[in-house]
Coordinates of N, CA, C and O in Angstrom, one line a residue:
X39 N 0.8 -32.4 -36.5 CA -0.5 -31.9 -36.5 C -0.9 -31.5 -35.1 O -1.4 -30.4 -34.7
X40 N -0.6 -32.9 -34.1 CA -1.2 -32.2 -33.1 C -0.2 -31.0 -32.1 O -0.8 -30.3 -31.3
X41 N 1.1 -30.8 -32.5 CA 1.6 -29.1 -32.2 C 1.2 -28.3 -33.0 O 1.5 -27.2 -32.5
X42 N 0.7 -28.2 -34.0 CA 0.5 -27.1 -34.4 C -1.0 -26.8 -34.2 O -1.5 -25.8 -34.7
X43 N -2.0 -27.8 -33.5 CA -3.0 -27.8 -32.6 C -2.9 -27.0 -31.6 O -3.7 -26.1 -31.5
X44 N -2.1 -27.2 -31.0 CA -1.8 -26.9 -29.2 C -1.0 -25.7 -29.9 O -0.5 -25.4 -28.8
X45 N -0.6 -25.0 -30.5 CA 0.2 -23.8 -30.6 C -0.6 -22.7 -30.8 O -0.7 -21.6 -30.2
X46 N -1.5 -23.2 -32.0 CA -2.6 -22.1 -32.2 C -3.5 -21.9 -31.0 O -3.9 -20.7 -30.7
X47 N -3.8 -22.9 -30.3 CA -5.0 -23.1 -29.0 C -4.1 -22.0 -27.9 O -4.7 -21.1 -27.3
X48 N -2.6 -22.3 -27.8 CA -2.2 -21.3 -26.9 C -2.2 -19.8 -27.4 O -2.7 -18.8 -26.9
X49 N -1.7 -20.1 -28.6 CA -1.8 -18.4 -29.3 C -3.1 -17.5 -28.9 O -3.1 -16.4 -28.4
X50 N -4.4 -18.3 -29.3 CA -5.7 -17.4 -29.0 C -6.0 -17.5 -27.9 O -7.0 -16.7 -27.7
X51 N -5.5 -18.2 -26.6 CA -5.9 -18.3 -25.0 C -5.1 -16.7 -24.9 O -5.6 -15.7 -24.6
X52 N -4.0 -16.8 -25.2 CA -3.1 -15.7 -24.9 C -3.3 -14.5 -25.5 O -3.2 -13.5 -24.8
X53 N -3.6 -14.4 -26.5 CA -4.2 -13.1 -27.3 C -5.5 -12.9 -26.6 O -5.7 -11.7 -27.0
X54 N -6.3 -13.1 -26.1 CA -7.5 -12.9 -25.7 C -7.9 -12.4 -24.4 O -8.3 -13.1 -23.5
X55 N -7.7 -11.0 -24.5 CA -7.9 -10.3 -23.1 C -8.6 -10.7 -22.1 O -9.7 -11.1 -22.5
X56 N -8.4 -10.6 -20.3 CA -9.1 -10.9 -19.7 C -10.1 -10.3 -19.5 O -10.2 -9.3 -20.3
X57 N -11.2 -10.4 -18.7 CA -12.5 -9.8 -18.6 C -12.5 -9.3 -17.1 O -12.4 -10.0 -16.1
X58 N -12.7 -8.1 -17.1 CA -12.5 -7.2 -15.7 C -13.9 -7.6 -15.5 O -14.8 -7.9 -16.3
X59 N -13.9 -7.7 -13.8 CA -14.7 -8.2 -13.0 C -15.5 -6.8 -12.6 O -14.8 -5.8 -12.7
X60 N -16.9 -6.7 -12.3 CA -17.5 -5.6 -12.0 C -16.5 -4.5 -10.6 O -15.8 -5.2 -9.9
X61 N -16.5 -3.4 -10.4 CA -15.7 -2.4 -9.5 C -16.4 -2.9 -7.6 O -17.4 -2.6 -7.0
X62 N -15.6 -3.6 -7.4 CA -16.3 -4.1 -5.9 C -15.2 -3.1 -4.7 O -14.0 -2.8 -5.0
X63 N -15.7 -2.9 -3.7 CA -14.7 -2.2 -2.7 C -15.1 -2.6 -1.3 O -16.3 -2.8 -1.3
X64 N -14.8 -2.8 -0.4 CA -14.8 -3.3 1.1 C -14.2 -2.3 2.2 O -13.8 -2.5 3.4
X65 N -14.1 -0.9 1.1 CA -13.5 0.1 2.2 C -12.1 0.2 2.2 O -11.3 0.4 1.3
X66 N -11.9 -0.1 3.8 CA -10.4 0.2 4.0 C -9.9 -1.5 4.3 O -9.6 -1.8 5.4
X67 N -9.9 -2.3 3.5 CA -9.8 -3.3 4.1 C -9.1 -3.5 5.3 O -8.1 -2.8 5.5
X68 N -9.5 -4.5 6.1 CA -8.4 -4.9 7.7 C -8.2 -3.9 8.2 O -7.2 -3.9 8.9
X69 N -8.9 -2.6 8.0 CA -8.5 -1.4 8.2 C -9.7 -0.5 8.7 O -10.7 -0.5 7.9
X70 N -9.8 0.3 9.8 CA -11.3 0.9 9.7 C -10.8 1.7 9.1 O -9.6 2.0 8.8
X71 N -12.2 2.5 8.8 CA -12.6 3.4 7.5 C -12.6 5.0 8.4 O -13.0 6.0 7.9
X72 N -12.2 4.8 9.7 CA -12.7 6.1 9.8 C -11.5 5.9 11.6 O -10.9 5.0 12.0
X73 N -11.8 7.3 12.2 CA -11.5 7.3 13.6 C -13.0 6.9 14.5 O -14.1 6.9 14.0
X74 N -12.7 6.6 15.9 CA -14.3 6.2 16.7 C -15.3 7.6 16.6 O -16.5 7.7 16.3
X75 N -14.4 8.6 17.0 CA -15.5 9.8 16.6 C -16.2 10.2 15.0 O -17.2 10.9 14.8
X76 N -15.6 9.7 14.0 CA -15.9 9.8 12.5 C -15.9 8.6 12.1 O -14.7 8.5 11.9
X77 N -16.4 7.4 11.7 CA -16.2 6.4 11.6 C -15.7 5.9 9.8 O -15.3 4.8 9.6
X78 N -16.0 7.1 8.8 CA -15.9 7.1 7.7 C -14.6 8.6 7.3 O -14.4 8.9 6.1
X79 N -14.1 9.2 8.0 CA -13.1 10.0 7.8 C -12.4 9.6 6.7 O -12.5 10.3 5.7
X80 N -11.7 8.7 6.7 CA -10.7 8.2 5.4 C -11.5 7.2 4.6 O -10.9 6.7 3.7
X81 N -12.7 6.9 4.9 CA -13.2 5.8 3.4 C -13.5 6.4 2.1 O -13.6 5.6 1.2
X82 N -13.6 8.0 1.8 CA -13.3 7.9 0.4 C -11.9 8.1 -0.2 O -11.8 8.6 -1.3
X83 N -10.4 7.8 0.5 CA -9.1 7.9 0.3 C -9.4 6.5 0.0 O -9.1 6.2 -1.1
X84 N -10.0 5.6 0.7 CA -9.7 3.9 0.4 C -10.5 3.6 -0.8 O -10.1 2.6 -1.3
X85 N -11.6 4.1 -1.3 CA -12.5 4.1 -2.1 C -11.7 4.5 -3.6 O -12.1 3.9 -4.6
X86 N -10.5 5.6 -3.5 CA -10.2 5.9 -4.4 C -8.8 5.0 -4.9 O -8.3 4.9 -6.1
X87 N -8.3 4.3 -3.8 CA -7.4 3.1 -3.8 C -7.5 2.2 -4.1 O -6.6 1.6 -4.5
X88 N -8.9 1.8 -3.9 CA -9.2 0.2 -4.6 C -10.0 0.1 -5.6 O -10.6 -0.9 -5.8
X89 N -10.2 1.3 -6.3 CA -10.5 1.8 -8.1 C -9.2 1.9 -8.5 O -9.2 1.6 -9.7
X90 N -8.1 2.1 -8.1 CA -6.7 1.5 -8.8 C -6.3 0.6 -8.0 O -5.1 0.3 -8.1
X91 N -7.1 -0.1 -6.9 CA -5.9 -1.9 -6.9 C -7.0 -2.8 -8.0 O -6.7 -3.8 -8.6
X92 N -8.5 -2.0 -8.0 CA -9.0 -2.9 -9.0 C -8.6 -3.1 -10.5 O -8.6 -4.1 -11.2
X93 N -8.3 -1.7 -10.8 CA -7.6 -1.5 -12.5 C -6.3 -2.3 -12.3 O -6.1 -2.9 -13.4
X94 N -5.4 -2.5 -11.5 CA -3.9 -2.8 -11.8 C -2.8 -2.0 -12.5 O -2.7 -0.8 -12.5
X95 N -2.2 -2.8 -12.9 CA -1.2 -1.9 -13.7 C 0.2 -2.3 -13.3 O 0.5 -3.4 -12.8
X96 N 1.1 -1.3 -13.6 CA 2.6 -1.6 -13.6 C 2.8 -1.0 -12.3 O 2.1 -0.1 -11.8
X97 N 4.3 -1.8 -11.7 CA 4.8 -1.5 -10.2 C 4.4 0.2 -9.9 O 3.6 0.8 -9.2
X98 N 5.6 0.5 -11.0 CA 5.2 2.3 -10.2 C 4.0 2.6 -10.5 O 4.0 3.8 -10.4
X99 N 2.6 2.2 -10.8 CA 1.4 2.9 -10.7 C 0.8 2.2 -9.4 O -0.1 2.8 -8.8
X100 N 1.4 0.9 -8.8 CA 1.2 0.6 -7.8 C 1.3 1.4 -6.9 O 0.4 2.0 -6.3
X101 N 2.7 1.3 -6.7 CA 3.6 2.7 -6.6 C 2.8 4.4 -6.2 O 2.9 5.0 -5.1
X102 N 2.2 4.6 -7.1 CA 1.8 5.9 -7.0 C 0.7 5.8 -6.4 O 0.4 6.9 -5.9
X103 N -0.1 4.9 -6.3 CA -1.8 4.3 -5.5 C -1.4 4.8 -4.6 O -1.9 5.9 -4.2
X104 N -0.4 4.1 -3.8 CA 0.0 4.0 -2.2 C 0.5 5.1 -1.9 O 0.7 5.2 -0.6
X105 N 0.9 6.3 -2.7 CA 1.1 7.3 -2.2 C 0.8 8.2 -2.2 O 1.3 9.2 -1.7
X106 N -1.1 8.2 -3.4 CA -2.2 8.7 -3.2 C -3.4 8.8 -2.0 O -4.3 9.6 -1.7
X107 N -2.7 7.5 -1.6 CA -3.5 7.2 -0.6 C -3.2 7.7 0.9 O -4.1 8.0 1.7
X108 N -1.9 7.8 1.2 CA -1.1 8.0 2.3 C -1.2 9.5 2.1 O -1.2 10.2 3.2
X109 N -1.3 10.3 0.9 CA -1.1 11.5 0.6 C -3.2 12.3 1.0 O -3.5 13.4 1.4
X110 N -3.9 11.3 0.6 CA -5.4 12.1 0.5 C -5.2 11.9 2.6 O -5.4 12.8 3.3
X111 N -4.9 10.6 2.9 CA -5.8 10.6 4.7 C -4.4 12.0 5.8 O -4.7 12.6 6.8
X112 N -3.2 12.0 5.0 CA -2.5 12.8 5.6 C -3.2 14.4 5.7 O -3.2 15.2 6.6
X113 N -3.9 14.5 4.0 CA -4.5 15.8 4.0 C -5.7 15.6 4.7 O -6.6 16.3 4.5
X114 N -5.8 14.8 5.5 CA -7.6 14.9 6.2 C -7.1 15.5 7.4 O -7.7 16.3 8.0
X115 N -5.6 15.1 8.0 CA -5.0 15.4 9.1 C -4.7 14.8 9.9 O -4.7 15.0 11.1
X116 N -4.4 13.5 9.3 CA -4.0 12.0 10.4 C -2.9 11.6 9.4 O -2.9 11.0 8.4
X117 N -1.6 12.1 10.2 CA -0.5 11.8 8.9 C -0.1 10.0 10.2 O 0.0 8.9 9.7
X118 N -0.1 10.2 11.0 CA 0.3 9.2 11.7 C -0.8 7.5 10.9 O -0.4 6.4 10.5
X119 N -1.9 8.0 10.9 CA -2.3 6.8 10.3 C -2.3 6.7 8.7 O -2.7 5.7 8.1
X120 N -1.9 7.6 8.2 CA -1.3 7.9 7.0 C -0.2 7.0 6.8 O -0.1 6.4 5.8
X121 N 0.6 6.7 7.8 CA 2.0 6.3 7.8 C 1.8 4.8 7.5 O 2.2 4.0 6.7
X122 N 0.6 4.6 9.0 CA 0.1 3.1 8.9 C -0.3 2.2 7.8 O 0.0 1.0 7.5
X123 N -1.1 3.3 7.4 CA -1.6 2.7 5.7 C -0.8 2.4 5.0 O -0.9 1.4 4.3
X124 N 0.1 3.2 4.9 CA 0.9 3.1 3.4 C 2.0 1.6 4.0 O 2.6 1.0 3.1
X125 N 2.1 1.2 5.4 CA 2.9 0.2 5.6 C 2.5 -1.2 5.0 O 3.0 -2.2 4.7
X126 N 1.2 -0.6 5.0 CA 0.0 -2.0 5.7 C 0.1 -2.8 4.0 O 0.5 -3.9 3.6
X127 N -0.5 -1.7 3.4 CA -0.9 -1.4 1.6 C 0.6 -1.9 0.6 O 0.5 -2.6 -0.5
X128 N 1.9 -1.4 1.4 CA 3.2 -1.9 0.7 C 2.9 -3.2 1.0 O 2.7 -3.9 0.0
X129 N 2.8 -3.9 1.9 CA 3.0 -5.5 2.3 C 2.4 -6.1 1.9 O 2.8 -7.1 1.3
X130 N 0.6 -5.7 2.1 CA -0.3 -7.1 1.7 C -1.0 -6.3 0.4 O -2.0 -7.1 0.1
X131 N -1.0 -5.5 -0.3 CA -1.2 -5.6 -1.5 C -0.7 -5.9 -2.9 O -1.0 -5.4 -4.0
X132 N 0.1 -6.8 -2.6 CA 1.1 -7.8 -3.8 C 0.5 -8.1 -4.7 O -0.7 -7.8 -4.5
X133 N 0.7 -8.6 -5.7 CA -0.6 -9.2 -6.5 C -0.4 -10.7 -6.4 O -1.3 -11.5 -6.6
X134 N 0.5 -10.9 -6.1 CA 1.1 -12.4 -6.0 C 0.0 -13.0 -4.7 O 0.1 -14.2 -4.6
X135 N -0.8 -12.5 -3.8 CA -1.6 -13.1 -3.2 C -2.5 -13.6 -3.5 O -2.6 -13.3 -4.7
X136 N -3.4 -14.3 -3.4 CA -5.2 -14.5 -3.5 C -6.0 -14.2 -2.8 O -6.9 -14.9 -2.3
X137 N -5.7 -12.7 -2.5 CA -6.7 -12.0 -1.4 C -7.6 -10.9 -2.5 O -7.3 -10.3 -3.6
X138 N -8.9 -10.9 -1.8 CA -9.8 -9.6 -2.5 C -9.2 -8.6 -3.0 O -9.3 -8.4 -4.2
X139 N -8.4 -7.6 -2.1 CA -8.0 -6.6 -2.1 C -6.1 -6.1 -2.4 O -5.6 -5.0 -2.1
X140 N -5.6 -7.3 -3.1 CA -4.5 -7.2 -4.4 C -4.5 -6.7 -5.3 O -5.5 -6.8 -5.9
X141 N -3.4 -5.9 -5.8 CA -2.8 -5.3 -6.6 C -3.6 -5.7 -8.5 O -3.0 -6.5 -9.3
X142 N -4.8 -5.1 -8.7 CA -5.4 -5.8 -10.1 C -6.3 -7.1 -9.6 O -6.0 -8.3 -9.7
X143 N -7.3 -6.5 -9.0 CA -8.1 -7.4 -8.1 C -9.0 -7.8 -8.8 O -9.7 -8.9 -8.6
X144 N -9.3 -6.8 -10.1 CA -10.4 -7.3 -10.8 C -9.6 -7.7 -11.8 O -10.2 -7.4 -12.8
X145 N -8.9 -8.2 -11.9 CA -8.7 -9.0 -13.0 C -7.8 -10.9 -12.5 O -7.3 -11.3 -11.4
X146 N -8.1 -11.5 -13.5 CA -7.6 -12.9 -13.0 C -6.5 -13.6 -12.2 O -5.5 -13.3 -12.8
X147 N -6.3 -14.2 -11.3 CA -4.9 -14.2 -10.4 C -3.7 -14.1 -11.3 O -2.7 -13.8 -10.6
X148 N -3.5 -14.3 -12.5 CA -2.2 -14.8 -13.0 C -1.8 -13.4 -13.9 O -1.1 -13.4 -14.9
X149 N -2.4 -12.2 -13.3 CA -1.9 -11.1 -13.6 C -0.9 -10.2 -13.8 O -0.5 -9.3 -14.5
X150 N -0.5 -10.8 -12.6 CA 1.0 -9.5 -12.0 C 0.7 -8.2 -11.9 O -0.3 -7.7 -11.4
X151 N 1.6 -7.4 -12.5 CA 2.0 -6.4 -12.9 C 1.9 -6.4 -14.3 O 2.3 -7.4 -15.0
X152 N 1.5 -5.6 -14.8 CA 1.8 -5.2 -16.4 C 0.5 -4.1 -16.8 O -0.7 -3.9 -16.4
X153 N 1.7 -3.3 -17.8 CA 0.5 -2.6 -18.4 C -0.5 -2.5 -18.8 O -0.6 -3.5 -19.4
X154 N -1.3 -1.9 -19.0 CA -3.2 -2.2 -19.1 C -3.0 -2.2 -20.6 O -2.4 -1.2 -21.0
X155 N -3.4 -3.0 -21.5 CA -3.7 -2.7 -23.0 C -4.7 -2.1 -22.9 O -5.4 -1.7 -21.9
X156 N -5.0 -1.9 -24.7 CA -5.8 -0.6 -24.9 C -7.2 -1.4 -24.7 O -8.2 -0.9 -24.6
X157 N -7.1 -2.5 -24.8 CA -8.7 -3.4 -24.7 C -9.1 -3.5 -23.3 O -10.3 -3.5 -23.0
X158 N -8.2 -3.6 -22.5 CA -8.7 -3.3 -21.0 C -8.8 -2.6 -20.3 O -9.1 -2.7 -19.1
X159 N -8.3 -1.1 -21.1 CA -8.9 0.4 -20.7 C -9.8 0.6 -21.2 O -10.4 1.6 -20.8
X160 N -10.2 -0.1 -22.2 CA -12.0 0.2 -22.7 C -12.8 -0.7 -21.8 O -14.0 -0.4 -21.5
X161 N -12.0 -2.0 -21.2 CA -12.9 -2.6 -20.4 C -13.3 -1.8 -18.7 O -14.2 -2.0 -18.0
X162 N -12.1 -0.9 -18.6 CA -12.4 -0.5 -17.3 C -13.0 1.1 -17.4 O -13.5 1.5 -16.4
X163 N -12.9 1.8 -18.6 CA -14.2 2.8 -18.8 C -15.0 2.9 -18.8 O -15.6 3.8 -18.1
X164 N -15.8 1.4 -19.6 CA -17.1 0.7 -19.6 C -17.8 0.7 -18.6 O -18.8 1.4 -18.4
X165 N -16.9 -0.5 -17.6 CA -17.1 -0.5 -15.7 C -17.0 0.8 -15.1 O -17.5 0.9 -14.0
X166 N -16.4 1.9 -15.4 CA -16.7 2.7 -14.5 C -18.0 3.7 -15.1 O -18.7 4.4 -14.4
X167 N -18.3 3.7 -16.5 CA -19.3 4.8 -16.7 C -20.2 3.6 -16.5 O -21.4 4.1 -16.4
X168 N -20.4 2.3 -16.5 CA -21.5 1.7 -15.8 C -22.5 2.1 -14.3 O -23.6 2.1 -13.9
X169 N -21.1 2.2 -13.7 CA -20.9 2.2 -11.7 C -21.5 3.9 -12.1 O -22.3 4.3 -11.4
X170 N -21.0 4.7 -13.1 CA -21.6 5.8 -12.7 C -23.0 6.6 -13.6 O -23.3 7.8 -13.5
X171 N -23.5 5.8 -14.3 CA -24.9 5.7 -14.5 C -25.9 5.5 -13.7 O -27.0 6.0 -13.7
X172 N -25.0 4.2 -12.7 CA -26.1 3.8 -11.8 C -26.3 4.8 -10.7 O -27.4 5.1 -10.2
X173 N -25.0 5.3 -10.4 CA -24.7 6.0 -9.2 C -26.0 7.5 -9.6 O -26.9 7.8 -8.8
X174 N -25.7 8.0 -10.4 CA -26.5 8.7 -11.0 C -28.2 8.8 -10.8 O -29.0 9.4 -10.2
X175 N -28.1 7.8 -11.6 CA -29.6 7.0 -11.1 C -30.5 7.2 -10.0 O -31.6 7.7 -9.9
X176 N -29.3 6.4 -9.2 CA -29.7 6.5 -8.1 C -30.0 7.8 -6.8 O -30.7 8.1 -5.9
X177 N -28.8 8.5 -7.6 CA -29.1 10.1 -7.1 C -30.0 11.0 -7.1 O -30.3 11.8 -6.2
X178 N -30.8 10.5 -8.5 CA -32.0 11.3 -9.6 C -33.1 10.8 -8.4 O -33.9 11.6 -7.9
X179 N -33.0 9.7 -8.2 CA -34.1 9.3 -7.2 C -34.7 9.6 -6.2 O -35.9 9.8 -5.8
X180 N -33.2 9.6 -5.7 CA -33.2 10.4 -4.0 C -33.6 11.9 -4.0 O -34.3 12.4 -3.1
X181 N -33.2 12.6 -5.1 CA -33.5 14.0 -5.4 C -35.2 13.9 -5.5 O -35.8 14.7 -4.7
X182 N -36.2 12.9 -6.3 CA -37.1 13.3 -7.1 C -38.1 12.5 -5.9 O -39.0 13.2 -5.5
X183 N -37.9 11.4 -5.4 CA -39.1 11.3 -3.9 C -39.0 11.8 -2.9 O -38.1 12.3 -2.3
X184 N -40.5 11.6 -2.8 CA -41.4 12.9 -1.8 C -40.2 12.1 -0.4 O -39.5 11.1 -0.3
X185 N -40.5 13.6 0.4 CA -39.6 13.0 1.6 C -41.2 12.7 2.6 O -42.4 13.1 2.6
X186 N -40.5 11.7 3.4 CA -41.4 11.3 4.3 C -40.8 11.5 5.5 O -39.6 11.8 5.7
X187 N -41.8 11.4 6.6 CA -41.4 11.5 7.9 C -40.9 10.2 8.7 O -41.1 9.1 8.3
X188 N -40.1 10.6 9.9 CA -39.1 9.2 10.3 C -40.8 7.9 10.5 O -42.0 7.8 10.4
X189 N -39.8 7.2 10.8 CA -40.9 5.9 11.1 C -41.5 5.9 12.1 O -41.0 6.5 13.0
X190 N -42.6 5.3 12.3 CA -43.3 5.7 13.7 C -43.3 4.7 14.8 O -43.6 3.5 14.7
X191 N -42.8 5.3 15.9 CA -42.5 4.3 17.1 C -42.9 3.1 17.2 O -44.1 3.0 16.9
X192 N -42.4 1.5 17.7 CA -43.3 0.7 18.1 C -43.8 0.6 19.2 O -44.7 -0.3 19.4

């Protein structure tokens, strides 16, 4: 009785998809986001990098992140730090770490690699037409208040 307790108890732990964590980003991690004269030059290349280290997925989609990424900052016109990145991104974005910014970051450490089932492509639709309602939102806002003048000296 009590294995066939513990068998079913593993069965439904294991059938039971994980729950993606909201879309968080920190930029270029360990990495600036920009050169000294531009200081954000390549943060939307890294922006669009850790919307797929947060989704996960299988090696070659890893795979193809890192050479989205090496491929968007080369087209800005910095292939040299293009190069850098894609060194930095093969090494410390493993999944096998416990760092923020791993390979399926939003999802639970004991992830790996593996393909997204169809329940956590609806989880990560959700999260992004969330992130982009708000973003929206918040756009409508900035469009619709009165502009004011800078602040006044102290």
């Amino acid at each position: 009785m009590k294995k066939i307790l513990l068998l079913c108890c593993f069965i439904t732990a294991t059938s039971v998809a994980d729950e993606l964590a909201p879309f968080t980003t920190d930029g270029c991690s360990m990495f600036p986001n920009g050169n000294p004269q531009h200081k954000s030059l390549w943060l939307q290349c890294c922006i669009q990098h850790d919307i797929a280290y947060w989704k996960g997925g299988t090696r070659p989609e890893r795979l193809a992140a890192d050479l989205a990424l090496e491929r968007c900052v080369n087209d800005i016109g910095e292939p040299e730090i293009a190069q850098i990145m894609l060194a930095g991104v093969r090494a410390g974005g493993t999944p096998y770490l416990p760092s923020s910014y791993r390979w399926g970051y939003g999802w639970s450490l004991q992830r790996s690699y593996q393909a997204l089932s169809i329940d956590e492509k609806l989880q990560i639709e959700n999260r992004l037409q969330s992130l982009d309602t708000l973003i929206q939102t918040e756009l409508k806002n900035i469009r619709t208040s009165p502009a004011t003048s800078a602040a006044p000296a102290r």
